[in-house]
């Protein structure tokens, strides 16, 4: 992304869904043996891997006018000024997903800047330095609150994948923004977690230990929290942007989410999927128009 070099693995097919190392061949055999002999230990270990990301941002490699603003010891904000000499007319916050990359948002950032926005891109815990650090819902929600306290207020916020759910948690706890966009939102986080577990090929006692540990690591923001309790009080204009063929987060769930939000605009795209939607011209146009709306 213009401004900083993103290091580490390439984006996974679905943010926070797939293991960072493909579980195939000998790896799968070894994992199957471990799951059979030590199901609890293996499940807890995989939960820790699932809740961390190998991707990170190298703050030493700057290539543009973007500024890196520290936000605590293990997260930061990438700030992009509006294009041209005119002062920014809007302040927009972008929150990548659990395993998201800053470069996924390069087109959206450029479009917003051309439209007169100052854009802050939140670098979540575990993504600022090399080395795996946990980045679950509790860390994502805390980061959103801290970003709002330190660098807000914002005129609009856009969040992707698990961070879209994190944004709903944060807003239910008092984080404020006049309008928000939810991109590729996994409404049913238990379903997303089980999809992640299926990538490891675990079942039975190992799967149960995995699910318990992931839920514990999410703190008070448990995956089994009824999502409707997070949207009951929402009266802000919202955009629910989703690919119809998103395999990680079913579009039927996104439609139900939009129907539950009193001022929601639903945009289901026929092309793209969970991550590639972020590079589609129609999605960028819709997001920019919504986030820049007075």
Short mmCIF file of C-alpha atoms in Angstrom, two decimals:
data_model
loop_
_atom_site.label_atom_id
_atom_site.label_comp_id
_atom_site.label_asym_id
_atom_site.label_seq_id
_atom_site.Cartn_x
_atom_site.Cartn_y
_atom_site.Cartn_z
CA UNK A 1 0.00 0.00 0.00
CA UNK A 2 1.21 3.50 -0.74
CA UNK A 3 3.04 4.61 2.36
CA UNK A 4 4.08 1.37 4.01
CA UNK A 5 5.25 -2.07 3.02
CA UNK A 6 3.12 -4.94 4.27
CA UNK A 7 5.18 -7.99 5.17
CA UNK A 8 4.22 -11.59 5.83
CA UNK A 9 1.80 -13.98 4.20
CA UNK A 10 -0.55 -13.10 1.40
CA UNK A 11 -4.20 -12.51 2.19
CA UNK A 12 -6.12 -15.66 3.00
CA UNK A 13 -9.27 -16.57 1.06
CA UNK A 14 -11.35 -15.37 4.00
CA UNK A 15 -10.13 -13.09 6.71
CA UNK A 16 -9.82 -14.90 10.05
CA UNK A 17 -10.99 -18.15 8.50
CA UNK A 18 -8.14 -20.12 6.97
CA UNK A 19 -5.01 -21.34 8.78
CA UNK A 20 -1.89 -19.39 7.89
CA UNK A 21 -0.15 -22.63 6.86
CA UNK A 22 -2.10 -25.05 4.62
CA UNK A 23 -2.87 -28.21 6.58
CA UNK A 24 -2.03 -30.81 3.96
CA UNK A 25 0.03 -33.98 3.60
CA UNK A 26 2.34 -34.66 6.53
CA UNK A 27 1.10 -31.61 8.42
CA UNK A 28 -2.44 -32.97 8.33
CA UNK A 29 -1.27 -36.41 9.42
CA UNK A 30 0.69 -34.95 12.34
CA UNK A 31 -2.24 -32.75 13.31
CA UNK A 32 -4.66 -35.66 13.15
CA UNK A 33 -2.37 -37.70 15.43
CA UNK A 34 -2.02 -34.83 17.91
CA UNK A 35 -5.79 -34.23 17.92
CA UNK A 36 -6.38 -37.90 18.70
CA UNK A 37 -3.72 -38.27 21.42
CA UNK A 38 -3.97 -34.80 23.01
CA UNK A 39 -7.32 -33.33 21.90
CA UNK A 40 -7.54 -30.63 24.58
CA UNK A 41 -3.99 -29.38 24.21
CA UNK A 42 -4.17 -29.47 20.41
CA UNK A 43 -7.50 -27.63 20.33
CA UNK A 44 -6.20 -24.89 22.62
CA UNK A 45 -2.99 -24.55 20.58
CA UNK A 46 -4.93 -24.22 17.32
CA UNK A 47 -7.22 -21.65 18.93
CA UNK A 48 -4.17 -19.51 19.71
CA UNK A 49 -2.96 -19.81 16.12
CA UNK A 50 -6.42 -19.01 14.81
CA UNK A 51 -6.57 -15.84 16.90
CA UNK A 52 -3.26 -14.46 15.62
CA UNK A 53 -2.00 -13.38 12.21
CA UNK A 54 1.37 -13.77 10.48
CA UNK A 55 0.83 -10.54 8.53
CA UNK A 56 2.41 -7.33 9.69
CA UNK A 57 3.24 -3.81 8.66
CA UNK A 58 6.86 -2.64 8.45
CA UNK A 59 6.85 0.91 9.88
CA UNK A 60 10.40 1.53 8.66
CA UNK A 61 9.43 1.49 4.99
CA UNK A 62 7.57 4.66 4.16
CA UNK A 63 7.05 5.76 0.59
CA UNK A 64 4.49 8.55 0.67
CA UNK A 65 2.91 11.27 2.74
CA UNK A 66 1.13 8.78 4.99
CA UNK A 67 1.95 9.17 8.68
CA UNK A 68 2.19 6.35 11.20
CA UNK A 69 0.67 7.45 14.50
CA UNK A 70 1.40 5.10 17.42
CA UNK A 71 -1.62 3.87 19.35
CA UNK A 72 -0.42 2.01 22.39
CA UNK A 73 2.47 -0.40 22.29
CA UNK A 74 1.25 -2.80 19.61
CA UNK A 75 -1.06 -0.88 17.26
CA UNK A 76 -1.12 2.31 15.23
CA UNK A 77 -3.03 4.48 12.81
CA UNK A 78 -1.97 5.06 9.21
CA UNK A 79 -3.12 8.59 8.37
CA UNK A 80 -3.61 9.72 4.78
CA UNK A 81 -4.42 13.38 4.09
CA UNK A 82 -6.99 14.43 1.54
CA UNK A 83 -5.57 14.74 -1.97
CA UNK A 84 -4.66 18.21 -3.16
CA UNK A 85 -4.24 21.36 -1.14
CA UNK A 86 -7.80 21.75 0.08
CA UNK A 87 -8.60 20.91 3.68
CA UNK A 88 -10.35 17.61 4.33
CA UNK A 89 -14.13 17.83 4.42
CA UNK A 90 -14.61 14.42 6.05
CA UNK A 91 -12.67 12.19 8.45
CA UNK A 92 -13.06 8.49 7.73
CA UNK A 93 -11.79 5.51 9.74
CA UNK A 94 -11.13 2.13 8.09
CA UNK A 95 -10.80 -1.00 10.23
CA UNK A 96 -9.33 -4.04 8.42
CA UNK A 97 -10.37 -7.56 9.34
CA UNK A 98 -8.60 -9.85 11.80
CA UNK A 99 -6.20 -11.11 9.12
CA UNK A 100 -6.56 -8.09 6.86
CA UNK A 101 -3.80 -6.31 4.98
CA UNK A 102 -3.48 -2.57 4.60
CA UNK A 103 -2.98 -3.05 0.87
CA UNK A 104 -6.49 -4.50 0.57
CA UNK A 105 -7.81 -0.96 0.98
CA UNK A 106 -5.53 0.90 -1.41
CA UNK A 107 -8.30 1.66 -3.91
CA UNK A 108 -10.79 2.73 -1.26
CA UNK A 109 -8.23 4.98 0.44
CA UNK A 110 -7.32 6.63 -2.88
CA UNK A 111 -10.98 7.15 -3.79
CA UNK A 112 -11.83 8.69 -0.43
CA UNK A 113 -8.80 10.99 -0.56
CA UNK A 114 -9.74 12.22 -4.03
CA UNK A 115 -13.22 12.96 -2.68
CA UNK A 116 -11.79 15.15 0.06
CA UNK A 117 -11.43 12.80 3.03
CA UNK A 118 -8.65 12.42 5.53
CA UNK A 119 -8.41 8.65 5.98
CA UNK A 120 -7.20 6.87 9.11
CA UNK A 121 -6.49 3.15 8.67
CA UNK A 122 -6.32 1.27 11.95
CA UNK A 123 -3.38 -1.13 12.30
CA UNK A 124 -4.75 -3.71 14.71
CA UNK A 125 -2.81 -5.43 17.50
CA UNK A 126 -0.54 -8.12 16.13
CA UNK A 127 -0.07 -6.36 12.79
CA UNK A 128 2.48 -3.68 13.63
CA UNK A 129 5.58 -5.82 14.08
CA UNK A 130 6.79 -9.22 12.98
CA UNK A 131 5.79 -11.95 15.40
CA UNK A 132 2.41 -13.38 16.22
CA UNK A 133 0.30 -11.45 18.72
CA UNK A 134 -3.30 -12.28 19.54
CA UNK A 135 -5.90 -10.23 17.70
CA UNK A 136 -9.35 -11.44 18.63
CA UNK A 137 -12.61 -9.63 19.15
CA UNK A 138 -11.59 -8.24 22.54
CA UNK A 139 -8.43 -6.71 21.02
CA UNK A 140 -10.30 -5.39 17.97
CA UNK A 141 -13.04 -3.74 20.04
CA UNK A 142 -10.47 -2.23 22.40
CA UNK A 143 -8.49 -0.88 19.45
CA UNK A 144 -11.59 0.77 17.96
CA UNK A 145 -12.39 2.45 21.27
CA UNK A 146 -8.80 3.61 21.74
CA UNK A 147 -8.60 4.95 18.20
CA UNK A 148 -11.81 6.91 18.70
CA UNK A 149 -10.61 8.32 22.01
CA UNK A 150 -7.18 9.30 20.66
CA UNK A 151 -7.89 10.37 17.08
CA UNK A 152 -11.66 10.80 16.75
CA UNK A 153 -14.29 11.86 16.27
CA UNK A 154 -14.89 10.47 12.77
CA UNK A 155 -17.58 11.34 10.28
CA UNK A 156 -17.81 7.73 9.08
CA UNK A 157 -16.32 4.30 9.74
CA UNK A 158 -15.92 1.27 7.47
CA UNK A 159 -15.00 -2.15 8.85
CA UNK A 160 -14.34 -5.50 7.18
CA UNK A 161 -15.10 -9.09 8.24
CA UNK A 162 -14.66 -9.81 11.97
CA UNK A 163 -13.89 -6.14 12.58
CA UNK A 164 -17.37 -5.29 11.28
CA UNK A 165 -18.74 -7.40 14.12
CA UNK A 166 -16.20 -5.73 16.41
CA UNK A 167 -17.50 -2.33 15.34
CA UNK A 168 -21.03 -3.34 16.31
CA UNK A 169 -19.76 -4.42 19.74
CA UNK A 170 -17.87 -1.12 20.12
CA UNK A 171 -20.91 0.97 19.13
CA UNK A 172 -23.09 -0.94 21.58
CA UNK A 173 -20.55 0.07 24.25
CA UNK A 174 -20.58 3.75 23.33
CA UNK A 175 -18.26 4.26 20.36
CA UNK A 176 -19.93 6.92 18.26
CA UNK A 177 -19.94 7.66 14.53
CA UNK A 178 -22.64 9.31 12.38
CA UNK A 179 -22.60 6.57 9.71
CA UNK A 180 -20.93 3.21 9.26
CA UNK A 181 -20.30 0.61 6.56
CA UNK A 182 -20.13 -3.12 7.29
CA UNK A 183 -18.22 -5.08 4.62
CA UNK A 184 -18.37 -8.88 4.31
CA UNK A 185 -19.81 -9.11 7.81
CA UNK A 186 -19.94 -12.55 9.45
CA UNK A 187 -23.18 -12.13 11.40
CA UNK A 188 -22.96 -15.64 12.85
CA UNK A 189 -19.49 -15.71 14.42
CA UNK A 190 -19.94 -19.29 15.63
CA UNK A 191 -20.47 -20.36 12.04
CA UNK A 192 -17.32 -18.51 11.00
CA UNK A 193 -15.33 -20.08 13.84
CA UNK A 194 -16.44 -23.58 12.82
CA UNK A 195 -15.48 -22.87 9.24
CA UNK A 196 -12.02 -21.97 10.51
CA UNK A 197 -11.87 -25.19 12.51
CA UNK A 198 -12.85 -27.19 9.44
CA UNK A 199 -9.73 -25.92 7.70
CA UNK A 200 -7.69 -27.71 10.37
CA UNK A 201 -9.72 -30.87 9.94
CA UNK A 202 -10.47 -31.29 13.65
CA UNK A 203 -13.59 -32.75 15.27
CA UNK A 204 -14.89 -34.24 18.49
CA UNK A 205 -13.10 -33.34 21.72
CA UNK A 206 -10.42 -31.38 19.88
CA UNK A 207 -13.04 -29.23 18.14
CA UNK A 208 -14.83 -28.65 21.44
CA UNK A 209 -11.58 -27.53 23.10
CA UNK A 210 -10.88 -25.25 20.13
CA UNK A 211 -14.30 -23.59 20.36
CA UNK A 212 -14.09 -23.14 24.14
CA UNK A 213 -10.65 -21.55 23.93
CA UNK A 214 -11.57 -19.19 21.07
CA UNK A 215 -14.63 -18.06 23.05
CA UNK A 216 -12.47 -17.49 26.13
CA UNK A 217 -9.95 -15.44 24.14
CA UNK A 218 -12.74 -13.22 22.85
CA UNK A 219 -13.40 -12.06 26.41
CA UNK A 220 -16.77 -10.40 26.94
CA UNK A 221 -17.34 -10.25 23.16
CA UNK A 222 -18.21 -13.91 22.80
CA UNK A 223 -18.88 -15.37 19.34
CA UNK A 224 -22.23 -16.73 20.55
CA UNK A 225 -23.50 -13.27 21.57
CA UNK A 226 -26.92 -12.75 19.89
CA UNK A 227 -26.12 -10.28 17.12
CA UNK A 228 -29.53 -8.62 17.29
CA UNK A 229 -28.67 -7.32 20.75
CA UNK A 230 -25.89 -5.30 19.10
CA UNK A 231 -28.10 -3.57 16.52
CA UNK A 232 -31.30 -2.89 18.47
CA UNK A 233 -30.19 0.62 19.45
CA UNK A 234 -28.57 1.59 16.13
CA UNK A 235 -30.25 4.55 14.44
CA UNK A 236 -27.32 5.75 12.30
CA UNK A 237 -27.33 5.37 8.50
CA UNK A 238 -25.58 2.10 7.66
CA UNK A 239 -24.31 0.37 4.54
CA UNK A 240 -24.19 -3.43 4.43
CA UNK A 241 -21.91 -4.31 1.52
CA UNK A 242 -21.61 -8.00 0.66
CA UNK A 243 -20.80 -10.38 -2.16
CA UNK A 244 -23.70 -12.68 -2.95
CA UNK A 245 -21.31 -15.63 -3.22
CA UNK A 246 -19.30 -14.94 -0.05
CA UNK A 247 -18.42 -18.44 1.19
CA UNK A 248 -17.20 -17.26 4.61
CA UNK A 249 -20.22 -15.11 5.51
CA UNK A 250 -23.49 -16.13 3.82
CA UNK A 251 -25.28 -13.32 2.02
CA UNK A 252 -28.60 -14.41 3.56
CA UNK A 253 -27.19 -13.41 6.94
CA UNK A 254 -26.14 -10.03 5.55
CA UNK A 255 -29.65 -9.46 4.23
CA UNK A 256 -31.07 -10.25 7.67
CA UNK A 257 -28.60 -7.85 9.25
CA UNK A 258 -29.62 -5.03 6.90
CA UNK A 259 -33.30 -5.67 7.61
CA UNK A 260 -32.64 -5.39 11.36
CA UNK A 261 -30.90 -2.00 11.02
CA UNK A 262 -33.56 0.72 10.69
CA UNK A 263 -31.50 2.95 8.38
CA UNK A 264 -29.51 0.38 6.43
CA UNK A 265 -28.70 0.28 2.73
CA UNK A 266 -28.01 -3.24 1.46
CA UNK A 267 -25.75 -3.70 -1.55
CA UNK A 268 -25.30 -7.30 -2.70
CA UNK A 269 -22.74 -7.68 -5.48
CA UNK A 270 -23.03 -10.48 -7.99
CA UNK A 271 -19.26 -10.59 -8.54
CA UNK A 272 -16.42 -10.91 -6.06
CA UNK A 273 -16.14 -12.75 -2.77
CA UNK A 274 -15.23 -12.15 0.86
CA UNK A 275 -11.97 -10.29 0.17
CA UNK A 276 -11.92 -9.46 -3.54
CA UNK A 277 -14.97 -7.25 -3.05
CA UNK A 278 -12.54 -4.64 -1.66
CA UNK A 279 -10.96 -4.20 -5.09
CA UNK A 280 -14.11 -4.00 -7.18
CA UNK A 281 -14.91 -0.68 -8.87
CA UNK A 282 -18.63 -0.85 -8.05
CA UNK A 283 -17.89 -1.57 -4.36
CA UNK A 284 -15.38 1.31 -4.14
CA UNK A 285 -17.88 3.67 -5.75
CA UNK A 286 -20.66 2.65 -3.37
CA UNK A 287 -18.45 2.88 -0.29
CA UNK A 288 -17.04 6.27 -1.26
CA UNK A 289 -20.44 7.76 -1.98
CA UNK A 290 -21.89 6.47 1.29
CA UNK A 291 -18.94 7.38 3.54
CA UNK A 292 -18.66 10.89 2.07
CA UNK A 293 -22.37 11.66 2.25
CA UNK A 294 -23.17 14.64 4.52
#
